[in-house]
Amino acid sequence: MNGGPMPDCDSDRQLGGPERPEGSDVISTVIDLRHPRYAVEALRWYASLTRIVGVPATDLRLHVVGDGGSPIVDYLRSRGVGVREIPSFDPRHPPCNKIGGALSLCEEGPDGLCVLTDSDVAFFEDPRAISIPDGHVGMRPVDIERPELRVLSDIFAAAGVDETRVVATGWQPGGWTLAGNGNGGFYLIPAAILADVSREWGRWATWLLDRELLPRVGERVMCVDQVAMALALADLGIGVIDLDPKWNLPTHIATPDPPIPAMLHYHTHVAETGEIVSPGVPPVDSFVAKANEAVDEVLRECPGAAPIAPATDARRTITLAGAGGLTEQPELISAYSSDVGGTAGPLLVIVADEYDLHRVERRVRDAMASVGVDPDDCPDMVIVPPSADVASLQPRSLLTDSAGCALGTDLPRWRARAVAHR
């Protein structure tokens, strides 16, 4: 690529319409029953779609990896959700199980729009109302340059696939990526091309896993499923529709002026009692509350599902004032990860200046990688501005400066102290 990346002035735009989607459109997710948290996520997914959005349960598909029964899965099946068991796609990269879900959905022969989602999401609008032209796939670009644009360029060159247009990242000012490298938690794929996309998606995922082209944290290769989708779409000549930021809005990246969310991606930011954690940023907080209310309603109907996440004294919530000391002393991340490993819903809160949120996130992720901590598997992390209501996150312990200040930026030294549970 010659020179700096420039946006394509003729880039695809998001299309939309107010018409009610037809019943042939399906919304699908994948869970791995070998990890109990995913069944709970499926319950939240179901609750938001049926109780908030009004999607009929019969329009939902749940693909399940792993043996053994689950009261939640049994409940969802009894309500009309289509449940299918699938094998693990490739144990080297569990997020690729979503490819297995797509391949399974192809066998059903859907007719309409296929909405593929992660399970750790909550909806407030019907995604089937988004109009996706034939021969296109809808997604939201990745939040940050992950992997970096130069790495993507090298991968496309190694694959012999022409690069797609350059687009801005979702929440990183000045960040760039290639069209098709989207946040894998939400894809809109017309049924007419689902089989071709799924087949090539799987082929390129295996191709990437067999090569040392992507960054690695510990034993895990990063971003395989997302980059494989980008390669598949480019190789097939399928266009990409860049969705509005309100779709697939992350709760772990605070923004000074977030859009009204149509879908929240909460990752593992869940309280010990099972509620999705509010990021302390309006208007997102009110939508988190709405999702939690819907889940509570469903819980009263689902035998054996409560409590969602039992409280545990081993849980740790750590609040950081700024990120300077953290990124300069990455051993703190390693110690923190070991301290809370296996506990319920640990939360890492970083307070940073509003103008600096995205740069801080990159620094923290780089620091995690330097000590072998996978940013996607580490204790929950949220970056918030000083105006956020940090107390509402209910910390059990704090990392503060020597003066005990809990809010500030770029503090040079840190110490740990226990505080009462709020």
PDB file of C-alpha atoms in Angstrom, residues 151-285:
ATOM      1  CA  VAL A 151      -0.616  -6.870   9.197  1.00  0.00           C
ATOM      2  CA  LEU A 152      -3.844  -7.163   7.220  1.00  0.00           C
ATOM      3  CA  SER A 153      -2.047  -5.994   4.078  1.00  0.00           C
ATOM      4  CA  ASP A 154       0.635  -8.657   4.561  1.00  0.00           C
ATOM      5  CA  ILE A 155      -2.011 -11.345   5.073  1.00  0.00           C
ATOM      6  CA  PHE A 156      -3.943 -10.372   1.944  1.00  0.00           C
ATOM      7  CA  ALA A 157      -0.694 -10.416  -0.025  1.00  0.00           C
ATOM      8  CA  ALA A 158       0.231 -13.861   1.316  1.00  0.00           C
ATOM      9  CA  ALA A 159      -3.241 -15.115   0.438  1.00  0.00           C
ATOM     10  CA  GLY A 160      -3.085 -13.697  -3.082  1.00  0.00           C
ATOM     11  CA  VAL A 161      -6.314 -11.761  -2.488  1.00  0.00           C
ATOM     12  CA  ASP A 162      -6.727  -8.142  -3.569  1.00  0.00           C
ATOM     13  CA  GLU A 163      -7.163  -5.744  -0.664  1.00  0.00           C
ATOM     14  CA  THR A 164     -10.583  -4.250  -0.091  1.00  0.00           C
ATOM     15  CA  ARG A 165     -11.221  -0.550   0.483  1.00  0.00           C
ATOM     16  CA  VAL A 166      -9.832   1.127   3.588  1.00  0.00           C
ATOM     17  CA  VAL A 167     -12.378   2.189   6.215  1.00  0.00           C
ATOM     18  CA  ALA A 168     -12.174   3.965   9.563  1.00  0.00           C
ATOM     19  CA  THR A 169     -12.245   1.846  12.717  1.00  0.00           C
ATOM     20  CA  GLY A 170     -15.342   2.083  14.872  1.00  0.00           C
ATOM     21  CA  TRP A 171     -14.022   3.832  17.992  1.00  0.00           C
ATOM     22  CA  GLN A 172     -10.343   4.573  17.477  1.00  0.00           C
ATOM     23  CA  PRO A 173      -9.802   8.090  16.139  1.00  0.00           C
ATOM     24  CA  GLY A 174      -7.389   7.957  13.229  1.00  0.00           C
ATOM     25  CA  GLY A 175      -7.547   4.164  13.077  1.00  0.00           C
ATOM     26  CA  TRP A 176      -7.949   2.315   9.778  1.00  0.00           C
ATOM     27  CA  THR A 177      -8.759  -1.211   8.681  1.00  0.00           C
ATOM     28  CA  LEU A 178      -9.912  -3.065   5.576  1.00  0.00           C
ATOM     29  CA  ALA A 179     -13.583  -3.428   4.714  1.00  0.00           C
ATOM     30  CA  GLY A 180     -14.756  -6.844   5.849  1.00  0.00           C
ATOM     31  CA  ASN A 181     -12.607  -6.837   9.007  1.00  0.00           C
ATOM     32  CA  GLY A 182     -15.626  -6.244  11.190  1.00  0.00           C
ATOM     33  CA  ASN A 183     -16.567  -6.940  14.763  1.00  0.00           C
ATOM     34  CA  GLY A 184     -17.509 -10.605  14.562  1.00  0.00           C
ATOM     35  CA  GLY A 185     -20.374 -10.261  17.012  1.00  0.00           C
ATOM     36  CA  PHE A 186     -22.832  -9.178  14.326  1.00  0.00           C
ATOM     37  CA  TYR A 187     -23.073 -10.116  10.644  1.00  0.00           C
ATOM     38  CA  LEU A 188     -26.032  -9.637   8.292  1.00  0.00           C
ATOM     39  CA  ILE A 189     -25.855 -12.148   5.426  1.00  0.00           C
ATOM     40  CA  PRO A 190     -28.557 -12.692   2.794  1.00  0.00           C
ATOM     41  CA  ALA A 191     -29.532 -16.366   2.644  1.00  0.00           C
ATOM     42  CA  ALA A 192     -28.739 -16.513  -1.071  1.00  0.00           C
ATOM     43  CA  ILE A 193     -25.007 -16.146  -0.373  1.00  0.00           C
ATOM     44  CA  LEU A 194     -24.828 -17.720   3.098  1.00  0.00           C
ATOM     45  CA  ALA A 195     -23.555 -21.086   1.844  1.00  0.00           C
ATOM     46  CA  ASP A 196     -20.755 -19.572  -0.236  1.00  0.00           C
ATOM     47  CA  VAL A 197     -19.728 -17.158   2.516  1.00  0.00           C
ATOM     48  CA  SER A 198     -19.776 -19.849   5.227  1.00  0.00           C
ATOM     49  CA  ARG A 199     -17.749 -22.311   3.156  1.00  0.00           C
ATOM     50  CA  GLU A 200     -15.063 -19.768   2.304  1.00  0.00           C
ATOM     51  CA  TRP A 201     -15.127 -18.336   5.822  1.00  0.00           C
ATOM     52  CA  GLY A 202     -14.241 -21.768   7.154  1.00  0.00           C
ATOM     53  CA  ARG A 203     -11.588 -22.375   4.496  1.00  0.00           C
ATOM     54  CA  TRP A 204      -9.782 -19.124   5.218  1.00  0.00           C
ATOM     55  CA  ALA A 205     -10.021 -19.636   8.984  1.00  0.00           C
ATOM     56  CA  THR A 206      -8.224 -22.965   8.644  1.00  0.00           C
ATOM     57  CA  TRP A 207      -5.685 -21.348   6.308  1.00  0.00           C
ATOM     58  CA  LEU A 208      -4.917 -18.682   8.924  1.00  0.00           C
ATOM     59  CA  LEU A 209      -4.699 -21.174  11.792  1.00  0.00           C
ATOM     60  CA  ASP A 210      -2.143 -23.171   9.817  1.00  0.00           C
ATOM     61  CA  ARG A 211       0.135 -20.136   9.422  1.00  0.00           C
ATOM     62  CA  GLU A 212       1.941 -17.674  11.684  1.00  0.00           C
ATOM     63  CA  LEU A 213       0.472 -14.526  10.169  1.00  0.00           C
ATOM     64  CA  LEU A 214      -1.637 -13.113  12.980  1.00  0.00           C
ATOM     65  CA  PRO A 215      -0.528 -11.875  16.409  1.00  0.00           C
ATOM     66  CA  ARG A 216      -0.484 -14.496  19.130  1.00  0.00           C
ATOM     67  CA  VAL A 217      -1.099 -14.191  22.861  1.00  0.00           C
ATOM     68  CA  GLY A 218       0.135 -17.280  24.654  1.00  0.00           C
ATOM     69  CA  GLU A 219      -1.092 -20.298  22.699  1.00  0.00           C
ATOM     70  CA  ARG A 220      -3.970 -18.480  21.063  1.00  0.00           C
ATOM     71  CA  VAL A 221      -3.875 -16.806  17.660  1.00  0.00           C
ATOM     72  CA  MET A 222      -5.867 -13.576  17.620  1.00  0.00           C
ATOM     73  CA  CYS A 223      -8.608 -12.323  15.276  1.00  0.00           C
ATOM     74  CA  VAL A 224      -8.797 -15.496  13.155  1.00  0.00           C
ATOM     75  CA  ASP A 225     -12.556 -15.546  12.563  1.00  0.00           C
ATOM     76  CA  GLN A 226     -12.766 -11.825  11.763  1.00  0.00           C
ATOM     77  CA  VAL A 227      -9.841 -11.753   9.342  1.00  0.00           C
ATOM     78  CA  ALA A 228     -11.065 -14.993   7.741  1.00  0.00           C
ATOM     79  CA  MET A 229     -14.390 -13.279   7.029  1.00  0.00           C
ATOM     80  CA  ALA A 230     -12.572 -10.344   5.417  1.00  0.00           C
ATOM     81  CA  LEU A 231     -10.586 -12.720   3.193  1.00  0.00           C
ATOM     82  CA  ALA A 232     -13.677 -14.740   2.272  1.00  0.00           C
ATOM     83  CA  LEU A 233     -15.709 -11.707   1.222  1.00  0.00           C
ATOM     84  CA  ALA A 234     -12.834 -10.193  -0.761  1.00  0.00           C
ATOM     85  CA  ASP A 235     -12.064 -13.482  -2.501  1.00  0.00           C
ATOM     86  CA  LEU A 236     -15.726 -13.958  -3.423  1.00  0.00           C
ATOM     87  CA  GLY A 237     -16.126 -10.358  -4.556  1.00  0.00           C
ATOM     88  CA  ILE A 238     -18.902  -9.737  -2.056  1.00  0.00           C
ATOM     89  CA  GLY A 239     -19.454  -6.126  -1.006  1.00  0.00           C
ATOM     90  CA  VAL A 240     -19.532  -4.896   2.588  1.00  0.00           C
ATOM     91  CA  ILE A 241     -22.145  -2.575   4.080  1.00  0.00           C
ATOM     92  CA  ASP A 242     -20.690  -0.600   7.007  1.00  0.00           C
ATOM     93  CA  LEU A 243     -23.404  -0.462   9.661  1.00  0.00           C
ATOM     94  CA  ASP A 244     -24.258   2.486  11.852  1.00  0.00           C
ATOM     95  CA  PRO A 245     -22.282   2.611  15.144  1.00  0.00           C
ATOM     96  CA  LYS A 246     -25.497   2.038  17.108  1.00  0.00           C
ATOM     97  CA  TRP A 247     -25.347  -1.580  15.971  1.00  0.00           C
ATOM     98  CA  ASN A 248     -22.886  -3.663  17.964  1.00  0.00           C
ATOM     99  CA  LEU A 249     -22.082  -0.845  20.402  1.00  0.00           C
ATOM    100  CA  PRO A 250     -19.425  -2.005  22.912  1.00  0.00           C
ATOM    101  CA  THR A 251     -19.949  -1.327  26.603  1.00  0.00           C
ATOM    102  CA  HIS A 252     -16.245  -1.637  27.448  1.00  0.00           C
ATOM    103  CA  ILE A 253     -15.180   1.395  25.401  1.00  0.00           C
ATOM    104  CA  ALA A 254     -16.576   4.640  26.754  1.00  0.00           C
ATOM    105  CA  THR A 255     -17.306   7.439  24.319  1.00  0.00           C
ATOM    106  CA  PRO A 256     -18.144  11.062  25.190  1.00  0.00           C
ATOM    107  CA  ASP A 257     -21.227  11.070  22.963  1.00  0.00           C
ATOM    108  CA  PRO A 258     -22.440   7.508  22.307  1.00  0.00           C
ATOM    109  CA  PRO A 259     -25.346   6.872  19.937  1.00  0.00           C
ATOM    110  CA  ILE A 260     -28.698   5.559  21.084  1.00  0.00           C
ATOM    111  CA  PRO A 261     -27.914   1.829  21.009  1.00  0.00           C
ATOM    112  CA  ALA A 262     -29.809  -0.634  18.848  1.00  0.00           C
ATOM    113  CA  MET A 263     -27.584  -3.470  20.104  1.00  0.00           C
ATOM    114  CA  LEU A 264     -25.093  -3.638  22.951  1.00  0.00           C
ATOM    115  CA  HIS A 265     -22.082  -5.958  23.013  1.00  0.00           C
ATOM    116  CA  TYR A 266     -21.297  -6.382  26.715  1.00  0.00           C
ATOM    117  CA  HIS A 267     -18.614  -9.103  26.451  1.00  0.00           C
ATOM    118  CA  THR A 268     -17.968 -10.373  30.012  1.00  0.00           C
ATOM    119  CA  HIS A 269     -18.974  -7.170  31.795  1.00  0.00           C
ATOM    120  CA  VAL A 270     -21.459  -8.836  34.113  1.00  0.00           C
ATOM    121  CA  ALA A 271     -21.963  -8.277  37.834  1.00  0.00           C
ATOM    122  CA  GLU A 272     -21.666 -11.130  40.336  1.00  0.00           C
ATOM    123  CA  THR A 273     -25.473 -11.228  40.566  1.00  0.00           C
ATOM    124  CA  GLY A 274     -25.782 -11.703  36.796  1.00  0.00           C
ATOM    125  CA  GLU A 275     -26.798  -8.235  35.612  1.00  0.00           C
ATOM    126  CA  ILE A 276     -25.040  -6.582  32.692  1.00  0.00           C
ATOM    127  CA  VAL A 277     -22.785  -3.888  34.149  1.00  0.00           C
ATOM    128  CA  SER A 278     -23.636  -0.314  33.237  1.00  0.00           C
ATOM    129  CA  PRO A 279     -20.637   1.607  31.879  1.00  0.00           C
ATOM    130  CA  GLY A 280     -21.680   4.788  33.677  1.00  0.00           C
ATOM    131  CA  VAL A 281     -22.358   6.593  30.413  1.00  0.00           C
ATOM    132  CA  PRO A 282     -25.784   7.931  29.463  1.00  0.00           C
ATOM    133  CA  PRO A 283     -27.814   7.024  27.437  1.00  0.00           C
ATOM    134  CA  VAL A 284     -26.272   3.550  27.428  1.00  0.00           C
ATOM    135  CA  ASP A 285     -27.003   2.968  31.116  1.00  0.00           C
TER     136      ASP A 285
END
